[in-house]
Amino acid sequence: MFQKFGFYIKHSLNDLRVNGQRTFFALLCIAAGVAAIVSLQTLAGMISNTLTDNLQRNNRGDIQFTTEGEFGGDEAIFQNAVDDGLLVEETFSGFGQSGSQYYVSEAGLQAVRDWLNGRYGDQVELTYRQPLASQIEVIFGSGAGTAITDPVSGVDASQLSPILIDSAVYPYYNSIETQAGTPLSEALSSPESIVLSDKVTEQLDLAVGDSVRISGSDASFIVTGIVNTDVEVTNPLEGFFNSQFGFYYLDVSAVSLFTDVTPRANTIFLRIENATPELVNEINSGLQENFPFVQTTTTEDLRENYTQLSDAISDLVTVMGLVSMLIGSIGIINTMQVIVRRRTVEVAVLKTIGLQANQVTTLFLVEAVIMGVIGSIAGVALGWIATFAIKGVAESIFTTDIPFVIVPGAVVNGLVVGILVTTIFGFLPTLTAGQVRPGIVLRPTDNIVPRAGILRSLFAILVIMLVLIGLAYTITGNFGISAAAVIGSFFAVAILYGLLNLMIWIVGRFFPSFGSVDLKISLRQMAAGRARAAVTLLALVIGVFSLSLITLFAQSINNLLSTTLEDAAGGNLAISLESPDNLETVINLIDAQEGVNGYNINRSYSVQFVELVEGDTGDVVSLAQIGDRINNAETPFGGTFGDDEDPDASQELFAQTVGTIDARTMDDLPDRTFREGRGLTAGDEGQPVAVMTGSFITDNAGVSAGDTMRFQLIVDGEPTGDVFEFMIVGIEESSFANVGFDGAIYAPVESFPQGFAPTNTSVIVDIEDEFVPALRRELTSIPGTFVFDTAFITALLNSLIGTFTAFPTLVAILGLIVGGVVIANSVALTTMERRSEIAVMKAVGLQRERVLSMILVENGILGVIGGLVGVGIGLIALIQLVSAFGVPSSAVPIGTALLLMGLCVVVSLAAAITTAWGASGEKPLNVLRYE
């Protein structure tokens, strides 16, 4: 037995050496797939190591806690803490939204210190961050400290996060130094000292020693240091704003330089001496029990969060790496088929001297295993090299350095998957080798390869499916899902293969040659080899489909934001006034500002829905009945809205949707399409009529044109008790064009009850971008004024989209590269099989360039077909999604889709020219002598 295997191995190694180029391209396909697995899993391991390297440093302490009241929570708990003096409540309102933030007061800080000292003495240290503005104000760029201005150039940077710290101790467990190597404790030596992140200095072109002004303060601050952005992005889940828009440090003593800012804390850090898990949990539980308004994060909480994130990344890269490996397996199948086809005489001789069919199959299977071993080892080395090339993408996502480490699990997975996939996909072609008849020795010119047989082929496919289900099970942990995914993928690939085969046949047979002999030959050759061409294009289609789906989706959102947001808002700068009394002052500043093209004044009233009166029947419908209607409505994603665990959620959602009514002048009406009724006209001024924007909620609530809706005004958070009503005269078509600063309902400005001021007043200004900073600076002198650049939404969401699509895009590109390698392999095999044909063409006078051009034309057409299918499927899926959500068709990036199709052609041509160049240059006599 061992002698037989020795013969198999020795014979296989010799065949791999003799096959030369064929072996090389097969190994390249294997190595490319394994490299994708190893590089992605290595990167996932590096990310995990980076996140969990020092949890105490990332958490800025053993325990970090903050109040969760800024974005919600039990209001009774917060109110009790405010009454006890432990919290400070600050309210905000702007653009129809209002809410409260809660911060720990000086008394609250002292209470925490007293509790810690009373129970743990000097074992626990405490420091904190002093906020200048809430996160909402940072987003709007309107709170104290959210903007920095260079007084020399007049340029400012907004949406900045101010970080006020006790520089003598912050942060615990590590030291933050400026780019010059100065610790924060030295750089922030006075209240007027400021340390900027490098993103801010790049934006304003500042250097150490420059003077800057900060919104909300009359003082002049001196730049005493610059830090890298990653020093404050310790938690990628929460550090997005710091990384994208910049931050700066001030010492807590600087709070006295800002008007209307009281000492308080929003984040508190604890350092525990000899911190054991038991002690940390004990202190954490005590904090939550004695101060129920806090939300704590321990190092173990952080570890759990990071583990979940790392597991999600690992699952993603494992799945996509396996897909890349399966794409590479197409090249393995092609290579093994060619090897078997070219060695039929050799197989016949082996069977003549006594080898059985199963022994011949085993011989070729051993050869496939050896190729898997060699290709996988090469893929591991290639994967490590690729890791260095792609880790920059992860570093940009997490805004931190990610050191390279060898991850043993990635190496083992790459080797196992590479060898296993190569073996199982090399199994089917080897079955045909065992069916070669010895009689071919007597007829060597026939070179006929028999079929493996239906039963053997079905058995081989079943084995392949079972192995793939096993691989999928190791990822999902669910056999049913794994089996469904593999079987579904096989059916999808079969359908895709049939489609590609049909398209190649149609193009090859019916595409006009326009009188060109070369084009006609290329089309005929393409049609003749359509089976292999279709298999090869599968690799290209899968790769480009993944890339196109991600790219087109991201680009469509970008187009939607760019074309819709500013049009919907009516301008590029939104100004919200806390008090309508300041409206005249704001208007005067706008009128005096250069670069203003126009502005609109928007007024909105907060209301409480009372009931709906149907116009056709006169029936009165309560909020509870409307909730039942919505609960019974089918959602666009299947099921009913009432499947939600909270049956009253629909009532609350409808009440929120119609909880704000905009007051419009008749010369400031949006240009919209109406599904029912009409828009407002000049004759409606002072009449109790309104227009509603269509949506899933309002449509399924049963509101129609002609119905009457009754409301109560809300003043100071409470309904007034006086009921007023509007008749809905029109319902706008639901569309993303309706986004902006509008409510779901708008009515004539003179139609609201007299004697009540608007809840919110805002001005939408259309101003040239270069003059936006100057107007923002002027408006900072008006208290309670929020200024918001609508372009910020586009920038913010584009950053988010870019961050979350960077990794999948990278994975898709790797898949496309593997697909290119498979195409190169296929072209190389095809040209080697057609050496005699090429030699004959050159013998009758065709030049090398002409032969090469025919090969390139053939593969260029295949690239077009692959692009049409791969990009076309992604484009169709996107168009369906766009139409389902009412997004304008102009948001679909047709130009990007065409570029991706062009990329398919480029990949196909590049793969073809790298392999066909040598074959087209061979001398005819050298080929014809031996072929």
Tab-separated table of C-alpha atoms in Angstrom, residues 489-879:
chain	number	residue	atom	x	y	z
A	489	SER	CA	-25.776	28.675	-3.703
A	490	PHE	CA	-25.473	25.608	-5.945
A	491	PHE	CA	-28.836	26.357	-7.543
A	492	ALA	CA	-27.931	30.044	-7.946
A	493	VAL	CA	-24.589	29.142	-9.534
A	494	ALA	CA	-26.304	26.642	-11.840
A	495	ILE	CA	-28.793	29.291	-12.973
A	496	LEU	CA	-26.007	31.829	-13.409
A	497	TYR	CA	-23.935	29.326	-15.366
A	498	GLY	CA	-26.876	28.603	-17.653
A	499	LEU	CA	-27.479	32.316	-18.200
A	500	LEU	CA	-23.828	32.967	-19.040
A	501	ASN	CA	-23.699	29.962	-21.329
A	502	LEU	CA	-26.795	31.152	-23.169
A	503	MET	CA	-25.519	34.708	-23.507
A	504	ILE	CA	-22.154	33.528	-24.850
A	505	TRP	CA	-23.918	31.291	-27.376
A	506	ILE	CA	-26.245	34.090	-28.514
A	507	VAL	CA	-23.406	36.590	-28.878
A	508	GLY	CA	-21.147	34.052	-30.606
A	509	ARG	CA	-23.816	32.988	-33.104
A	510	PHE	CA	-25.795	36.129	-33.799
A	511	PHE	CA	-23.580	39.121	-33.027
A	512	PRO	CA	-22.702	40.738	-36.377
A	513	SER	CA	-19.082	40.591	-37.471
A	514	PHE	CA	-19.425	43.817	-39.520
A	515	GLY	CA	-17.408	42.208	-42.316
A	516	SER	CA	-14.394	41.648	-40.068
A	517	VAL	CA	-12.825	38.213	-40.443
A	518	ASP	CA	-10.938	38.592	-37.174
A	519	LEU	CA	-14.116	39.413	-35.239
A	520	LYS	CA	-15.944	36.507	-36.873
A	521	ILE	CA	-13.182	34.071	-35.863
A	522	SER	CA	-13.187	35.450	-32.313
A	523	LEU	CA	-16.960	35.042	-32.050
A	524	ARG	CA	-16.819	31.484	-33.384
A	525	GLN	CA	-14.049	30.518	-30.971
A	526	MET	CA	-15.947	32.070	-28.074
A	527	ALA	CA	-19.113	30.125	-28.958
A	528	ALA	CA	-17.171	26.878	-29.389
A	529	GLY	CA	-15.619	27.143	-25.920
A	530	ARG	CA	-18.668	28.577	-24.214
A	531	ALA	CA	-18.815	25.893	-21.498
A	532	ARG	CA	-15.405	26.775	-20.074
A	533	ALA	CA	-15.946	30.482	-20.734
A	534	ALA	CA	-19.177	30.384	-18.726
A	535	VAL	CA	-17.440	28.640	-15.830
A	536	THR	CA	-14.620	31.183	-15.955
A	537	LEU	CA	-17.012	34.134	-16.049
A	538	LEU	CA	-18.662	32.822	-12.876
A	539	ALA	CA	-15.564	33.934	-10.973
A	540	LEU	CA	-15.659	37.405	-12.522
A	541	VAL	CA	-19.412	37.794	-12.037
A	542	ILE	CA	-19.342	36.824	-8.347
A	543	GLY	CA	-16.460	39.213	-7.644
A	544	VAL	CA	-17.867	42.171	-9.536
A	545	PHE	CA	-21.405	41.593	-8.197
A	546	SER	CA	-20.168	41.950	-4.603
A	547	LEU	CA	-18.177	45.047	-5.488
A	548	SER	CA	-20.958	46.639	-7.536
A	549	LEU	CA	-23.635	46.056	-4.907
A	550	ILE	CA	-21.569	47.797	-2.210
A	551	THR	CA	-20.306	50.580	-4.466
A	552	LEU	CA	-23.632	51.354	-6.117
A	553	PHE	CA	-25.476	51.367	-2.789
A	554	ALA	CA	-22.998	53.796	-1.217
A	555	GLN	CA	-22.944	56.019	-4.304
A	556	SER	CA	-26.738	56.127	-4.547
A	557	ILE	CA	-27.004	57.345	-0.949
A	558	ASN	CA	-24.383	59.981	-1.692
A	559	ASN	CA	-26.313	61.117	-4.775
A	560	LEU	CA	-29.562	61.182	-2.822
A	561	LEU	CA	-28.075	63.361	-0.102
A	562	SER	CA	-26.339	65.686	-2.535
A	563	THR	CA	-29.357	66.266	-4.759
A	564	THR	CA	-32.193	66.119	-2.242
A	565	LEU	CA	-31.200	67.512	1.122
A	566	GLU	CA	-30.457	71.097	0.179
A	567	ASP	CA	-33.450	71.262	-2.198
A	568	ALA	CA	-35.761	69.876	0.496
A	569	ALA	CA	-34.484	72.292	3.110
A	570	GLY	CA	-34.601	75.231	0.699
A	571	GLY	CA	-31.045	76.291	1.458
A	572	ASN	CA	-27.710	75.184	2.786
A	573	LEU	CA	-27.751	76.842	6.226
A	574	ALA	CA	-30.466	76.281	8.828
A	575	ILE	CA	-30.850	78.618	11.810
A	576	SER	CA	-33.098	77.640	14.707
A	577	LEU	CA	-34.153	80.305	17.233
A	578	GLU	CA	-34.861	79.436	20.834
A	579	SER	CA	-36.985	82.605	21.100
A	580	PRO	CA	-39.058	84.106	18.265
A	581	ASP	CA	-38.160	87.537	19.714
A	582	ASN	CA	-34.705	87.158	18.138
A	583	LEU	CA	-36.096	86.648	14.636
A	584	GLU	CA	-35.790	90.298	13.625
A	585	THR	CA	-32.161	90.457	14.783
A	586	VAL	CA	-31.331	87.303	12.821
A	587	ILE	CA	-33.019	88.613	9.681
A	588	ASN	CA	-31.065	91.886	9.943
A	589	LEU	CA	-27.780	89.949	10.143
A	590	ILE	CA	-28.767	87.827	7.147
A	591	ASP	CA	-29.740	90.900	5.104
A	592	ALA	CA	-26.396	92.495	5.894
A	593	GLN	CA	-24.382	89.390	5.008
A	594	GLU	CA	-22.704	89.154	1.622
A	595	GLY	CA	-23.370	86.059	-0.505
A	596	VAL	CA	-26.980	85.445	0.595
A	597	ASN	CA	-29.185	84.380	-2.331
A	598	GLY	CA	-32.396	84.198	-0.303
A	599	TYR	CA	-34.001	82.775	2.804
A	600	ASN	CA	-37.250	81.302	4.108
A	601	ILE	CA	-38.761	81.629	7.573
A	602	ASN	CA	-40.250	78.429	8.977
A	603	ARG	CA	-42.523	78.334	12.008
A	604	SER	CA	-43.775	75.160	13.621
A	605	TYR	CA	-46.216	74.356	16.401
A	606	SER	CA	-46.044	71.351	18.711
A	607	VAL	CA	-49.473	69.714	18.913
A	608	GLN	CA	-51.198	66.738	20.468
A	609	PHE	CA	-53.423	64.645	18.200
A	610	VAL	CA	-57.014	64.328	19.438
A	611	GLU	CA	-59.057	62.526	16.775
A	612	LEU	CA	-59.697	62.053	13.073
A	613	VAL	CA	-63.034	62.794	11.391
A	614	GLU	CA	-63.428	60.927	8.111
A	615	GLY	CA	-64.735	63.173	5.375
A	616	ASP	CA	-66.775	60.601	3.446
A	617	THR	CA	-68.634	59.066	6.431
A	618	GLY	CA	-68.272	61.578	9.255
A	619	ASP	CA	-67.042	58.788	11.552
A	620	VAL	CA	-64.784	59.879	14.424
A	621	VAL	CA	-61.606	57.765	14.713
A	622	SER	CA	-59.609	57.737	17.960
A	623	LEU	CA	-55.852	57.330	18.347
A	624	ALA	CA	-56.352	53.756	19.600
A	625	GLN	CA	-58.339	52.877	16.463
A	626	ILE	CA	-55.642	54.403	14.274
A	627	GLY	CA	-53.092	52.284	16.152
A	628	ASP	CA	-55.087	49.145	15.339
A	629	ARG	CA	-55.168	50.081	11.652
A	630	ILE	CA	-51.405	50.527	11.555
A	631	ASN	CA	-50.797	47.310	13.491
A	632	ASN	CA	-52.803	45.356	10.899
A	633	ALA	CA	-50.914	46.913	7.971
A	634	GLU	CA	-48.384	44.793	6.115
A	635	THR	CA	-44.851	46.183	6.128
A	636	PRO	CA	-42.712	46.394	2.953
A	637	PHE	CA	-40.533	43.622	4.398
A	638	GLY	CA	-43.352	41.155	5.100
A	639	GLY	CA	-45.453	40.577	8.191
A	640	THR	CA	-47.566	43.202	9.893
A	641	PHE	CA	-46.556	46.206	11.928
A	642	GLY	CA	-48.426	44.678	14.858
A	643	ASP	CA	-45.838	41.892	15.052
A	644	ASP	CA	-43.850	44.295	17.212
A	645	GLU	CA	-43.714	43.342	20.889
A	646	ASP	CA	-45.224	46.699	21.933
A	647	PRO	CA	-48.813	46.938	20.581
A	648	ASP	CA	-49.039	50.624	21.548
A	649	ALA	CA	-45.928	51.540	19.563
A	650	SER	CA	-48.015	52.375	16.487
A	651	GLN	CA	-50.097	54.903	18.443
A	652	GLU	CA	-46.986	56.610	19.770
A	653	LEU	CA	-45.390	56.634	16.323
A	654	PHE	CA	-48.448	58.194	14.690
A	655	ALA	CA	-48.716	60.790	17.482
A	656	GLN	CA	-45.049	61.694	16.963
A	657	THR	CA	-45.458	61.824	13.179
A	658	VAL	CA	-48.289	64.380	13.387
A	659	GLY	CA	-46.926	66.041	16.532
A	660	THR	CA	-45.559	69.056	14.663
A	661	ILE	CA	-47.398	71.285	12.171
A	662	ASP	CA	-45.453	73.783	10.062
A	663	ALA	CA	-46.854	77.238	9.377
A	664	ARG	CA	-46.271	78.292	5.760
A	665	THR	CA	-46.694	81.504	3.865
A	666	MET	CA	-48.309	81.121	0.474
A	667	ASP	CA	-45.119	82.239	-1.303
A	668	ASP	CA	-43.102	79.492	0.428
A	669	LEU	CA	-44.709	76.238	-0.675
A	670	PRO	CA	-42.686	73.178	-1.722
A	671	ASP	CA	-43.002	71.827	-5.245
A	672	ARG	CA	-44.334	68.312	-4.648
A	673	THR	CA	-46.369	65.611	-6.364
A	674	PHE	CA	-49.764	64.832	-4.834
A	675	ARG	CA	-51.296	61.378	-4.673
A	676	GLU	CA	-54.604	62.786	-3.412
A	677	GLY	CA	-56.236	66.188	-3.453
A	678	ARG	CA	-54.305	69.399	-4.089
A	679	GLY	CA	-51.713	71.725	-2.672
A	680	LEU	CA	-52.320	74.979	-0.816
A	681	THR	CA	-53.237	78.069	-2.830
A	682	ALA	CA	-53.375	81.805	-2.177
A	683	GLY	CA	-57.101	81.477	-1.395
A	684	ASP	CA	-56.303	79.172	1.532
A	685	GLU	CA	-54.631	81.936	3.592
A	686	GLY	CA	-56.342	82.069	6.987
A	687	GLN	CA	-58.442	78.947	6.271
A	688	PRO	CA	-58.240	75.810	8.512
A	689	VAL	CA	-56.781	73.604	5.780
A	690	ALA	CA	-53.548	71.643	5.648
A	691	VAL	CA	-51.439	69.310	3.518
A	692	MET	CA	-50.003	66.037	4.801
A	693	THR	CA	-46.876	64.192	3.638
A	694	GLY	CA	-47.580	60.566	2.762
A	695	SER	CA	-45.716	57.828	4.606
A	696	PHE	CA	-46.193	54.244	5.761
A	697	ILE	CA	-47.639	55.494	9.054
A	698	THR	CA	-50.038	58.132	7.692
A	699	ASP	CA	-51.135	55.972	4.739
A	700	ASN	CA	-52.077	53.018	6.920
A	701	ALA	CA	-53.701	55.282	9.513
A	702	GLY	CA	-56.429	55.787	6.920
A	703	VAL	CA	-55.970	59.552	6.466
A	704	SER	CA	-57.361	60.764	3.122
A	705	ALA	CA	-57.917	64.081	1.411
A	706	GLY	CA	-61.126	65.573	2.786
A	707	ASP	CA	-60.636	64.195	6.322
A	708	THR	CA	-60.432	66.542	9.300
A	709	MET	CA	-57.787	66.183	12.024
A	710	ARG	CA	-58.256	67.706	15.461
A	711	PHE	CA	-55.401	68.813	17.735
A	712	GLN	CA	-54.486	70.635	20.913
A	713	LEU	CA	-51.579	73.068	21.009
A	714	ILE	CA	-48.728	72.194	23.365
A	715	VAL	CA	-47.237	75.091	25.312
A	716	ASP	CA	-44.360	74.579	27.749
A	717	GLY	CA	-44.718	70.837	27.326
A	718	GLU	CA	-48.418	70.706	28.253
A	719	PRO	CA	-51.558	70.650	26.029
A	720	THR	CA	-53.630	73.835	26.263
A	721	GLY	CA	-56.964	72.010	26.261
A	722	ASP	CA	-58.403	74.111	23.400
A	723	VAL	CA	-59.148	71.910	20.366
A	724	PHE	CA	-58.660	73.228	16.843
A	725	GLU	CA	-58.883	71.417	13.533
A	726	PHE	CA	-57.518	71.298	9.985
A	727	MET	CA	-59.109	69.721	6.953
A	728	ILE	CA	-56.550	67.776	4.921
A	729	VAL	CA	-56.919	69.054	1.342
A	730	GLY	CA	-54.028	67.107	-0.143
A	731	ILE	CA	-51.601	64.266	0.534
A	732	GLU	CA	-48.150	64.456	-1.008
A	733	GLU	CA	-46.532	61.501	-2.703
A	734	SER	CA	-44.247	59.662	-0.297
A	735	SER	CA	-40.647	60.263	-1.338
A	736	PHE	CA	-37.202	60.857	0.039
A	737	ALA	CA	-37.543	64.319	-1.477
A	738	ASN	CA	-39.780	65.136	1.490
A	739	VAL	CA	-36.909	65.002	3.963
A	740	GLY	CA	-35.589	68.209	5.419
A	741	PHE	CA	-36.743	70.415	8.248
A	742	ASP	CA	-40.454	69.998	7.493
A	743	GLY	CA	-43.102	68.425	9.675
A	744	ALA	CA	-45.511	65.795	8.382
A	745	ILE	CA	-48.235	68.486	8.077
A	746	TYR	CA	-48.130	72.107	7.010
A	747	ALA	CA	-50.865	74.758	6.979
A	748	PRO	CA	-51.234	78.503	6.191
A	749	VAL	CA	-49.446	80.678	8.731
A	750	GLU	CA	-52.612	82.662	9.606
A	751	SER	CA	-54.659	79.498	10.230
A	752	PHE	CA	-53.341	78.752	13.715
A	753	PRO	CA	-55.058	79.881	16.938
A	754	GLN	CA	-54.268	83.501	17.728
A	755	GLY	CA	-52.232	84.492	20.762
A	756	PHE	CA	-49.810	81.562	20.663
A	757	ALA	CA	-46.196	81.895	19.580
A	758	PRO	CA	-44.652	79.143	17.421
A	759	THR	CA	-42.943	76.379	19.368
A	760	ASN	CA	-39.957	76.566	17.045
A	761	THR	CA	-38.839	79.206	14.595
A	762	SER	CA	-36.108	78.620	12.034
A	763	VAL	CA	-34.657	80.376	9.015
A	764	ILE	CA	-33.352	78.434	6.018
A	765	VAL	CA	-30.712	80.448	4.191
A	766	ASP	CA	-29.385	79.897	0.690
A	767	ILE	CA	-25.870	81.329	0.963
A	768	GLU	CA	-22.626	80.859	-0.943
A	769	ASP	CA	-20.402	78.315	0.818
A	770	GLU	CA	-17.487	80.735	1.205
A	771	PHE	CA	-19.626	83.119	3.274
A	772	VAL	CA	-21.053	80.477	5.647
A	773	PRO	CA	-18.281	80.883	8.292
A	774	ALA	CA	-18.758	84.666	8.434
A	775	LEU	CA	-22.523	84.366	8.999
A	776	ARG	CA	-21.998	81.655	11.610
A	777	ARG	CA	-19.650	83.931	13.549
A	778	GLU	CA	-22.155	86.777	13.471
A	779	LEU	CA	-24.956	84.524	14.705
A	780	THR	CA	-22.972	83.281	17.702
A	781	SER	CA	-23.666	86.662	19.360
A	782	ILE	CA	-27.391	85.804	19.547
A	783	PRO	CA	-28.141	83.548	22.555
A	784	GLY	CA	-30.160	80.386	21.978
A	785	THR	CA	-29.404	80.274	18.247
A	786	PHE	CA	-28.571	76.948	16.594
A	787	VAL	CA	-26.769	77.165	13.258
A	788	PHE	CA	-26.622	74.047	11.148
A	789	ASP	CA	-24.967	73.582	7.766
A	790	THR	CA	-27.030	71.078	5.779
A	791	ALA	CA	-23.854	69.922	4.021
A	792	PHE	CA	-22.802	68.508	7.392
A	793	ILE	CA	-25.452	65.789	7.110
A	794	THR	CA	-23.989	64.745	3.780
A	795	ALA	CA	-20.453	64.792	5.176
A	796	LEU	CA	-21.460	62.892	8.293
A	797	LEU	CA	-23.453	60.180	6.544
A	798	ASN	CA	-20.866	59.827	3.793
A	799	SER	CA	-18.228	59.312	6.488
A	800	LEU	CA	-20.414	56.708	8.165
A	801	ILE	CA	-21.112	54.966	4.872
A	802	GLY	CA	-17.446	55.079	3.928
A	803	THR	CA	-16.459	53.656	7.301
A	804	PHE	CA	-18.907	50.774	7.243
A	805	THR	CA	-18.447	49.898	3.549
A	806	ALA	CA	-14.657	50.118	3.505
A	807	PHE	CA	-14.160	46.603	4.844
A	808	PRO	CA	-16.772	44.866	2.640
A	809	THR	CA	-15.432	46.788	-0.358
A	810	LEU	CA	-11.931	45.580	0.418
A	811	VAL	CA	-13.185	42.001	0.644
A	812	ALA	CA	-15.060	42.372	-2.663
A	813	ILE	CA	-11.925	43.738	-4.350
A	814	LEU	CA	-9.960	40.714	-3.140
A	815	GLY	CA	-12.655	38.500	-4.655
A	816	LEU	CA	-12.382	40.405	-7.928
A	817	ILE	CA	-8.597	39.943	-7.921
A	818	VAL	CA	-9.044	36.210	-7.408
A	819	GLY	CA	-11.529	36.254	-10.290
A	820	GLY	CA	-8.907	37.965	-12.455
A	821	VAL	CA	-6.424	35.220	-11.595
A	822	VAL	CA	-8.984	32.577	-12.602
A	823	ILE	CA	-9.539	34.340	-15.934
A	824	ALA	CA	-5.787	34.496	-16.505
A	825	ASN	CA	-5.613	30.775	-15.768
A	826	SER	CA	-8.433	30.016	-18.190
A	827	VAL	CA	-6.946	32.133	-20.964
A	828	ALA	CA	-3.558	30.490	-20.460
A	829	LEU	CA	-5.092	27.021	-20.689
A	830	THR	CA	-7.125	27.998	-23.751
A	831	THR	CA	-4.148	29.474	-25.612
A	832	MET	CA	-2.031	26.396	-24.796
A	833	GLU	CA	-4.765	24.180	-26.213
A	834	ARG	CA	-4.936	26.384	-29.313
A	835	ARG	CA	-1.213	26.491	-29.994
A	836	SER	CA	-1.610	24.533	-33.215
A	837	GLU	CA	-4.393	26.811	-34.394
A	838	ILE	CA	-2.310	29.909	-33.588
A	839	ALA	CA	0.696	28.388	-35.349
A	840	VAL	CA	-1.364	27.695	-38.484
A	841	MET	CA	-2.664	31.274	-38.537
A	842	LYS	CA	0.869	32.608	-38.250
A	843	ALA	CA	2.094	30.167	-40.889
A	844	VAL	CA	-0.402	31.538	-43.418
A	845	GLY	CA	0.818	35.076	-42.822
A	846	LEU	CA	-0.967	36.540	-39.787
A	847	GLN	CA	1.220	38.801	-37.652
A	848	ARG	CA	1.621	38.399	-33.911
A	849	GLU	CA	-0.359	41.600	-33.216
A	850	ARG	CA	-3.298	40.357	-35.269
A	851	VAL	CA	-3.400	36.986	-33.502
A	852	LEU	CA	-3.177	38.726	-30.143
A	853	SER	CA	-5.919	41.171	-31.088
A	854	MET	CA	-8.307	38.299	-31.882
A	855	ILE	CA	-7.657	36.744	-28.469
A	856	LEU	CA	-8.158	40.118	-26.783
A	857	VAL	CA	-11.380	40.790	-28.705
A	858	GLU	CA	-12.724	37.402	-27.651
A	859	ASN	CA	-11.911	38.004	-23.996
A	860	GLY	CA	-13.051	41.622	-24.163
A	861	ILE	CA	-16.494	40.443	-25.288
A	862	LEU	CA	-16.520	37.938	-22.438
A	863	GLY	CA	-15.644	40.783	-20.068
A	864	VAL	CA	-18.612	42.778	-21.378
A	865	ILE	CA	-20.924	39.799	-20.833
A	866	GLY	CA	-19.558	39.300	-17.312
A	867	GLY	CA	-20.000	42.995	-16.566
A	868	LEU	CA	-23.549	43.054	-17.881
A	869	VAL	CA	-24.515	40.101	-15.698
A	870	GLY	CA	-22.531	40.947	-12.538
A	871	VAL	CA	-23.159	44.677	-12.467
A	872	GLY	CA	-26.607	44.265	-13.996
A	873	ILE	CA	-27.820	42.032	-11.162
A	874	GLY	CA	-26.514	44.512	-8.590
A	875	LEU	CA	-28.085	47.428	-10.469
A	876	ILE	CA	-31.461	45.696	-10.751
A	877	ALA	CA	-31.408	44.910	-7.012
A	878	LEU	CA	-30.613	48.549	-6.243
A	879	ILE	CA	-33.366	49.861	-8.556
